[in-house]
Coordinates of C-alpha atoms in Angstrom, one line a residue:
M24 CA 88.1 -14.8 68.1
N25 CA 88.0 -17.5 66.0
K26 CA 84.7 -16.4 65.0
E27 CA 86.0 -12.6 64.4
N28 CA 88.5 -14.0 62.2
R29 CA 86.1 -16.1 60.1
N30 CA 83.6 -13.4 59.9
K31 CA 86.4 -11.1 58.3
H32 CA 88.0 -14.0 56.2
S33 CA 84.3 -13.8 55.4
S34 CA 83.7 -10.4 54.8
L35 CA 86.9 -10.1 52.6
S36 CA 86.2 -13.2 50.2
N37 CA 83.0 -11.4 49.5
N38 CA 84.9 -8.2 48.7
N39 CA 87.0 -10.4 46.9
K40 CA 84.0 -11.5 44.9
Q41 CA 82.3 -8.2 44.7
S42 CA 85.5 -6.9 42.5
V43 CA 86.4 -9.5 40.3
A44 CA 82.5 -9.5 39.8
F45 CA 82.9 -6.2 38.7
V46 CA 86.1 -6.9 36.4
I47 CA 84.0 -9.3 34.6
R48 CA 80.5 -6.9 34.2
L49 CA 83.6 -4.1 32.9
A50 CA 84.7 -6.4 30.4
C51 CA 81.5 -8.0 29.3
V52 CA 80.2 -4.1 28.5
L53 CA 83.1 -3.0 26.9
F54 CA 83.1 -6.6 24.7
S55 CA 80.0 -5.9 23.9
L56 CA 80.3 -2.6 22.7
I57 CA 83.1 -3.3 21.0
A58 CA 81.4 -5.7 18.9
I59 CA 78.7 -3.4 18.2
V60 CA 80.0 -0.7 16.6
Y61 CA 82.2 -3.9 14.9
I62 CA 78.9 -5.0 13.3
S63 CA 77.6 -1.5 13.0
V64 CA 80.6 -0.6 10.2
V65 CA 81.1 -4.3 9.0
G66 CA 77.1 -4.2 8.3
K67 CA 76.4 -0.5 7.4
T68 CA 74.5 -1.7 4.2
V69 CA 72.0 -3.8 5.5
L70 CA 71.2 -1.8 9.3
V71 CA 71.4 1.6 8.0
P72 CA 67.8 0.2 5.7
L73 CA 66.9 -2.5 8.1
V74 CA 66.8 0.1 11.5
M75 CA 65.1 3.5 8.9
G76 CA 62.6 -0.2 8.1
F77 CA 61.4 -0.8 11.8
L78 CA 61.3 2.5 12.9
V79 CA 58.7 3.6 10.2
S80 CA 56.7 0.5 10.9
M81 CA 56.4 1.9 14.9
L82 CA 54.9 5.1 12.8
L83 CA 52.2 3.7 10.8
L84 CA 51.4 0.5 13.6
P85 CA 48.5 2.8 14.5
F86 CA 47.5 3.3 11.0
A87 CA 47.8 -0.3 10.2
N88 CA 45.9 -1.6 13.7
F89 CA 43.0 0.9 12.5
Q90 CA 43.0 -0.7 9.2
E91 CA 42.7 -4.2 10.9
R92 CA 40.1 -3.1 14.0
K93 CA 38.5 -0.9 12.3
L94 CA 38.0 -1.9 9.2
K95 CA 38.6 -5.2 9.1
F96 CA 41.3 -5.2 6.9
P97 CA 43.7 -9.0 6.7
R98 CA 47.0 -8.3 8.3
I99 CA 48.7 -8.7 5.0
L100 CA 46.7 -6.1 3.2
S101 CA 47.1 -4.2 6.2
S102 CA 51.0 -4.4 6.2
L103 CA 50.9 -3.4 2.9
I104 CA 48.8 -0.3 2.3
A105 CA 50.3 1.5 5.1
P106 CA 53.5 1.3 3.7
I107 CA 52.4 2.6 0.7
L108 CA 50.6 4.9 1.1
F109 CA 53.9 6.6 3.3
S110 CA 55.9 6.4 0.5
L111 CA 53.5 8.2 -1.9
V112 CA 53.3 11.4 0.9
V113 CA 57.6 11.0 1.3
I114 CA 57.4 11.0 -2.8
S115 CA 54.8 14.2 -2.6
V116 CA 56.8 15.3 -0.5
I117 CA 59.7 15.1 -2.8
F118 CA 58.2 16.3 -5.9
L119 CA 57.4 19.7 -4.1
I120 CA 60.9 19.9 -3.3
G121 CA 61.9 18.9 -6.9
T122 CA 59.3 21.8 -7.8
Q123 CA 61.3 24.5 -5.8
M124 CA 65.0 23.2 -6.8
A125 CA 63.7 23.5 -10.4
Q126 CA 62.7 27.2 -10.2
F127 CA 65.8 27.7 -7.9
T128 CA 68.0 26.5 -11.0
Q129 CA 66.0 28.8 -13.1
D130 CA 67.1 32.3 -11.0
L131 CA 70.6 30.8 -11.0
P132 CA 72.1 33.5 -13.1
E133 CA 70.5 36.1 -10.4
F134 CA 71.8 34.2 -7.6
Q135 CA 75.3 34.7 -9.2
L136 CA 74.8 38.2 -10.4
Q137 CA 74.0 38.5 -6.7
M138 CA 76.7 36.7 -5.3
E139 CA 79.4 38.2 -7.5
R140 CA 78.5 41.9 -6.4
I141 CA 78.4 40.6 -2.4
F142 CA 82.3 39.3 -3.5
H143 CA 83.0 42.4 -4.9
D144 CA 81.7 44.6 -2.0
V145 CA 83.8 42.4 0.7
Q146 CA 87.0 42.3 -1.4
T147 CA 86.6 46.6 -1.6
F148 CA 85.9 46.2 2.2
V149 CA 88.9 43.9 3.0
Y150 CA 90.9 46.7 0.7
N151 CA 90.0 49.8 2.4
R152 CA 90.2 47.9 6.4
F153 CA 93.2 46.0 5.3
G154 CA 94.9 47.0 2.5
V155 CA 95.1 43.9 0.6
S156 CA 94.1 44.3 -2.8
E157 CA 91.8 42.7 -5.0
E158 CA 94.3 40.8 -7.3
D159 CA 96.0 39.1 -3.5
Q160 CA 92.7 38.3 -2.9
I161 CA 91.8 36.5 -6.0
K162 CA 94.9 35.0 -6.1
Y163 CA 94.9 33.4 -2.4
I164 CA 91.2 31.9 -3.5
A165 CA 92.8 30.8 -6.6
K166 CA 95.0 28.9 -5.2
N167 CA 92.8 26.9 -2.7
L168 CA 89.5 26.8 -5.2
D169 CA 91.2 24.1 -7.2
E170 CA 91.3 21.7 -4.4
V171 CA 87.6 23.1 -3.7
L172 CA 86.9 22.2 -6.9
K173 CA 88.6 18.4 -6.9
R174 CA 87.0 17.7 -3.9
G175 CA 83.4 18.8 -5.1
S176 CA 83.7 16.8 -8.1
G177 CA 84.7 13.7 -6.6
F178 CA 81.7 14.6 -4.3
V179 CA 79.6 14.9 -7.6
G180 CA 80.8 11.7 -8.7
T181 CA 79.8 10.1 -5.9
A182 CA 76.7 11.3 -5.1
L183 CA 75.5 10.4 -8.8
S184 CA 77.1 6.3 -8.6
S185 CA 75.0 6.0 -5.2
V186 CA 72.3 6.6 -7.1
T187 CA 71.6 2.7 -7.8
S188 CA 72.2 2.4 -4.2
T189 CA 69.6 5.5 -3.0
L190 CA 67.0 3.8 -5.1
A191 CA 68.1 -0.6 -3.7
S192 CA 68.1 0.6 -0.3
A193 CA 64.3 3.1 0.0
T194 CA 63.4 -0.7 -1.8
F195 CA 65.0 -2.3 1.2
V196 CA 63.4 -0.2 3.4
F197 CA 59.4 -0.6 2.0
L198 CA 60.4 -4.6 2.1
A199 CA 61.4 -4.0 5.9
T200 CA 58.6 -2.1 7.0
F201 CA 56.5 -4.1 4.9
F202 CA 57.7 -7.4 7.0
F203 CA 57.6 -6.1 10.0
L204 CA 53.9 -5.0 10.1
L205 CA 53.6 -8.3 9.0
Y206 CA 55.2 -11.0 11.4
R207 CA 55.0 -8.4 14.3
S208 CA 53.5 -10.5 16.4
H209 CA 55.9 -13.3 15.4
L210 CA 59.2 -11.3 16.1
V211 CA 57.5 -10.6 19.5
K212 CA 56.7 -13.8 20.6
F213 CA 59.7 -15.1 19.4
L214 CA 61.7 -12.1 22.1
I215 CA 59.7 -13.7 24.6
W216 CA 60.9 -17.2 23.9
C217 CA 64.0 -16.9 24.3
F218 CA 63.8 -16.2 27.7
P219 CA 63.4 -19.1 30.5
P220 CA 59.4 -19.6 31.6
K221 CA 59.9 -17.7 34.9
D222 CA 60.5 -15.0 33.2
Q223 CA 58.5 -15.2 30.4
R224 CA 55.4 -13.1 32.4
K225 CA 58.0 -10.1 32.8
V226 CA 59.4 -10.1 29.5
K227 CA 56.5 -9.6 28.0
E228 CA 54.7 -6.8 30.0
V229 CA 58.2 -5.0 29.4
V230 CA 58.4 -5.7 25.4
V231 CA 54.2 -4.4 25.3
E232 CA 55.5 -1.2 27.6
I233 CA 59.0 -0.5 25.0
Q234 CA 56.1 -1.0 22.3
I235 CA 54.1 1.5 23.1
I236 CA 56.8 4.1 24.0
I237 CA 58.4 3.2 21.2
K238 CA 55.6 4.1 19.0
Q239 CA 54.7 7.4 20.8
Y240 CA 58.3 8.5 20.5
I241 CA 58.4 7.8 16.7
F242 CA 54.6 9.2 16.4
G243 CA 55.9 12.6 18.8
L244 CA 59.2 13.1 16.5
F245 CA 57.0 13.2 13.4
L246 CA 54.8 15.6 15.0
Q247 CA 57.5 18.0 15.8
L248 CA 58.9 17.7 12.1
L249 CA 54.9 18.7 11.1
A250 CA 55.4 21.5 13.5
V251 CA 58.2 23.3 13.3
S252 CA 58.1 22.7 9.7
T253 CA 55.2 24.6 9.9
L254 CA 56.0 27.5 11.9
M255 CA 59.1 27.8 9.8
F256 CA 56.5 28.2 6.1
I257 CA 54.1 30.9 8.1
A258 CA 56.8 32.9 9.5
Y259 CA 59.3 33.1 5.7
S260 CA 55.9 33.5 3.9
I261 CA 55.6 36.8 6.6
I262 CA 59.0 38.0 5.4
G263 CA 58.3 37.2 1.7
I264 CA 61.4 35.7 0.9
K265 CA 61.7 33.8 -2.4
Y266 CA 61.5 29.5 -2.0
A267 CA 60.2 29.6 0.9
L268 CA 58.5 25.9 1.8
L269 CA 61.6 24.3 -0.3
F270 CA 63.5 26.3 3.3
A271 CA 60.6 25.2 5.9
I272 CA 60.5 21.6 5.1
L273 CA 64.7 21.3 5.1
C274 CA 64.6 23.3 8.4
G275 CA 61.8 20.0 9.9
V276 CA 64.0 17.3 8.6
L277 CA 67.2 18.5 9.4
N278 CA 66.0 20.3 12.8
L279 CA 66.0 15.9 13.5
I280 CA 69.6 16.4 13.2
P281 CA 70.7 18.5 16.7
Y282 CA 72.8 21.5 17.0
V283 CA 74.1 20.7 13.3
G284 CA 70.8 20.4 11.3
I285 CA 69.1 23.6 12.8
F286 CA 72.3 25.5 12.5
T287 CA 73.1 24.3 8.6
A288 CA 69.7 24.9 7.7
T289 CA 70.1 28.4 9.0
V290 CA 73.0 28.9 7.2
L291 CA 71.9 28.0 3.5
A292 CA 68.7 30.2 4.1
A293 CA 70.0 32.8 5.0
L294 CA 72.5 32.9 2.2
V295 CA 70.2 32.1 0.0
T296 CA 67.5 35.4 0.8
L297 CA 70.9 37.4 1.3
A298 CA 71.2 36.5 -2.8
T299 CA 67.8 36.5 -3.8
G300 CA 66.5 39.6 -1.6
Q301 CA 66.8 42.1 0.5
P302 CA 69.6 42.2 3.9
I303 CA 67.5 42.8 6.1
Q304 CA 65.6 40.1 5.1
A305 CA 68.7 37.6 5.6
I306 CA 68.7 39.0 9.2
W307 CA 65.0 38.2 9.6
V308 CA 65.7 34.5 8.2
V309 CA 68.3 33.8 11.4
V310 CA 66.1 35.5 13.7
V311 CA 63.0 33.2 13.1
V312 CA 65.2 30.3 13.1
I313 CA 66.4 31.3 16.7
V314 CA 62.8 32.2 18.0
V315 CA 61.6 28.8 16.0
N316 CA 64.2 27.1 17.9
S317 CA 63.7 28.1 21.4
I318 CA 59.5 27.7 21.0
D319 CA 61.0 23.9 20.3
G320 CA 63.4 22.9 22.3
N321 CA 61.3 25.2 25.4
I322 CA 57.8 24.1 24.5
I323 CA 56.8 21.8 21.5
T324 CA 59.8 18.7 22.3
P325 CA 59.2 18.7 25.9
K326 CA 55.3 18.6 25.6
I327 CA 55.1 16.5 22.3
I328 CA 58.3 14.0 23.1
G329 CA 58.4 14.1 27.0
S330 CA 60.3 12.8 29.7
K331 CA 60.0 8.9 28.6
V332 CA 63.0 9.8 25.9
A333 CA 64.3 12.3 27.6
L334 CA 68.4 12.6 25.8
N335 CA 70.7 14.9 27.9
S336 CA 73.1 17.2 25.0
F337 CA 76.1 15.8 26.2
V338 CA 75.0 11.9 24.9
V339 CA 73.0 13.6 21.6
L340 CA 75.8 15.5 20.6
F341 CA 78.7 12.0 21.3
G342 CA 75.8 9.9 19.5
I343 CA 75.6 12.2 16.8
V344 CA 79.4 12.4 16.4
I345 CA 79.9 8.3 16.3
A346 CA 77.0 7.4 14.3
E347 CA 78.7 10.0 11.5
S348 CA 82.0 8.3 11.5
I349 CA 79.6 4.6 11.2
W350 CA 77.1 5.4 9.3
G351 CA 77.7 8.9 7.3
I352 CA 75.1 11.4 6.8
A353 CA 72.2 8.6 7.8
G354 CA 73.3 8.0 11.6
M355 CA 72.9 11.8 11.7
F356 CA 69.6 11.0 11.5
L357 CA 69.5 7.6 12.9
A358 CA 71.4 8.6 16.0
I359 CA 68.6 9.8 18.2
P360 CA 65.9 7.7 17.7
I361 CA 68.6 5.4 17.9
L362 CA 69.5 6.5 21.7
A363 CA 65.8 6.9 22.5
I364 CA 65.4 3.5 22.0
C365 CA 68.1 2.2 24.0
K366 CA 67.3 4.0 26.9
I367 CA 63.8 2.4 27.2
I368 CA 64.8 -0.1 27.2
F369 CA 67.4 0.5 30.1
D370 CA 64.4 2.1 31.9
N371 CA 62.4 -0.9 31.7
V372 CA 65.0 -3.7 32.6
D373 CA 65.8 -3.9 35.6
G374 CA 70.0 -4.6 35.3
L375 CA 70.3 -2.1 33.0
R376 CA 68.5 1.0 34.8
P377 CA 72.2 3.2 35.5
Y378 CA 72.5 3.2 32.1
G379 CA 68.9 4.5 31.1
F380 CA 69.7 7.2 33.9
V381 CA 72.9 8.3 32.5
L382 CA 71.3 8.8 29.3
G383 CA 68.6 11.0 30.2
E384 CA 67.4 13.9 32.4
E385 CA 66.0 15.0 35.3
D386 CA 62.9 16.6 35.9
A387 CA 61.9 16.6 32.3
P388 CA 58.3 16.8 31.6
T389 CA 55.2 14.7 30.3
P390 CA 53.7 15.0 26.9
F391 CA 50.6 17.0 27.0
F392 CA 48.8 14.9 24.2
E393 CA 50.1 11.4 26.2
K394 CA 46.8 10.6 28.5
Y395 CA 44.8 11.0 24.9
Y396 CA 47.1 8.9 22.4
N397 CA 47.5 6.6 24.8
R398 CA 43.0 6.9 25.4
Y399 CA 42.1 6.3 21.7
L400 CA 45.1 3.6 20.5
Y401 CA 47.2 2.3 22.7
R402 CA 47.0 1.5 27.1
K403 CA 48.6 3.3 29.1
P404 CA 52.0 1.7 30.6
K405 CA 52.6 0.7 34.1
T406 CA 54.9 2.6 35.9
T407 CA 57.7 0.9 36.7
I408 CA 59.2 2.0 40.8
L409 CA 63.2 1.0 41.4
P410 CA 63.1 -1.9 43.4
K411 CA 65.1 -0.8 47.1
S412 CA 68.4 -1.4 47.7
E413 CA 69.4 -3.5 50.5
P414 CA 71.1 -1.2 53.6
E415 CA 67.2 0.8 52.7
K416 CA 65.4 -2.8 53.0
E417 CA 66.9 -3.1 56.6
Q418 CA 66.5 -0.1 58.0
I419 CA 62.6 0.2 56.4
T420 CA 62.3 -3.3 58.5
T421 CA 63.9 -1.9 62.0
E422 CA 61.9 1.4 61.5
N423 CA 58.5 -1.0 61.3
S424 CA 60.1 -2.9 64.2
D425 CA 60.8 -0.2 66.8
N426 CA 57.2 1.1 66.1
K427 CA 55.9 -1.7 67.1
E428 CA 58.1 -1.8 70.2
S429 CA 57.5 1.7 70.7
D430 CA 53.3 0.7 70.7
E431 CA 54.3 -1.8 72.9
T432 CA 55.3 0.6 75.6
K433 CA 52.3 3.0 75.1
V434 CA 49.8 -0.1 75.6

């Protein structure tokens, strides 16, 4: 009886300890989330360029390594050349978009006349269908137009006042990219040194695996942008719409924002095409976007980005909403890379793997270019196996002992 009471008492104490431990872990998680959100809101002006610089440095890291290994450039020179060339590429894309926008401003009178014709046709349809006169429609529109113009003027003033801050942020992104490339080994050593000596070997392996997967993901994201923009440009050129290059680049960039981005690009392209071309061309624009988006979702993204950073739709949508409320439009672009990096870290840390499982998709395909990427640029990360739980270990040991006993009985 005493033994049974002791066993019951020990089991109850163990359950109490486990419940207290769970409550403590839950409190720590909630406190960490609150602290992260608070720091993100307060340090927005510093963290957004810093995160962008980190992502750009991950994208440029293969090129910097190529300069150091093949061309024998010193690290400071390779770390400077890579962001300079990337900045030139970005400036060239902005210049192409600027030329398209200049041409678009020249066609504004024609665009305005076409929109007036469409508006008049819509007024006629509303009058014939619902019996609302054109005067009542104009009064209703004029009533709500004042508020729209006030908001629009405020938006324009905010945009003009933010040009200086945008240039400052771009400079900060360039410097952050340069210093991340220059001190990458130093930062990795610092991260490993933060852990006790017995764990440093494991930490080093995890850091290397995380580095490789992040580089693969950022590179795959860049390839996805190029593929979508190219397909859009070819399709728009076949349709014969104006500003095909402008809307192709816009669709490729906005495609980085799932759901919201591709819808916005489709609406803009369809409206401009409707005003500058034929209605059938606007319909074809919508059809092309649906087809290319289907190809991207079912072929390009699964094959290029793959299962290592596959995020489920709920997490993507929820992350975009939270990131937009914290960091604005920049947060919508950075939400998916940040969630992907968090998933990579969670998948490679034993205690955080359940969170990585929640973020990810099950049975996602593997990138088809992964073997070539790992063969020529980086070593392939080791596959990690989930540790077996204690009941599974006991079951395996009992099965082995039973097998041994059965063999002995057979002998």
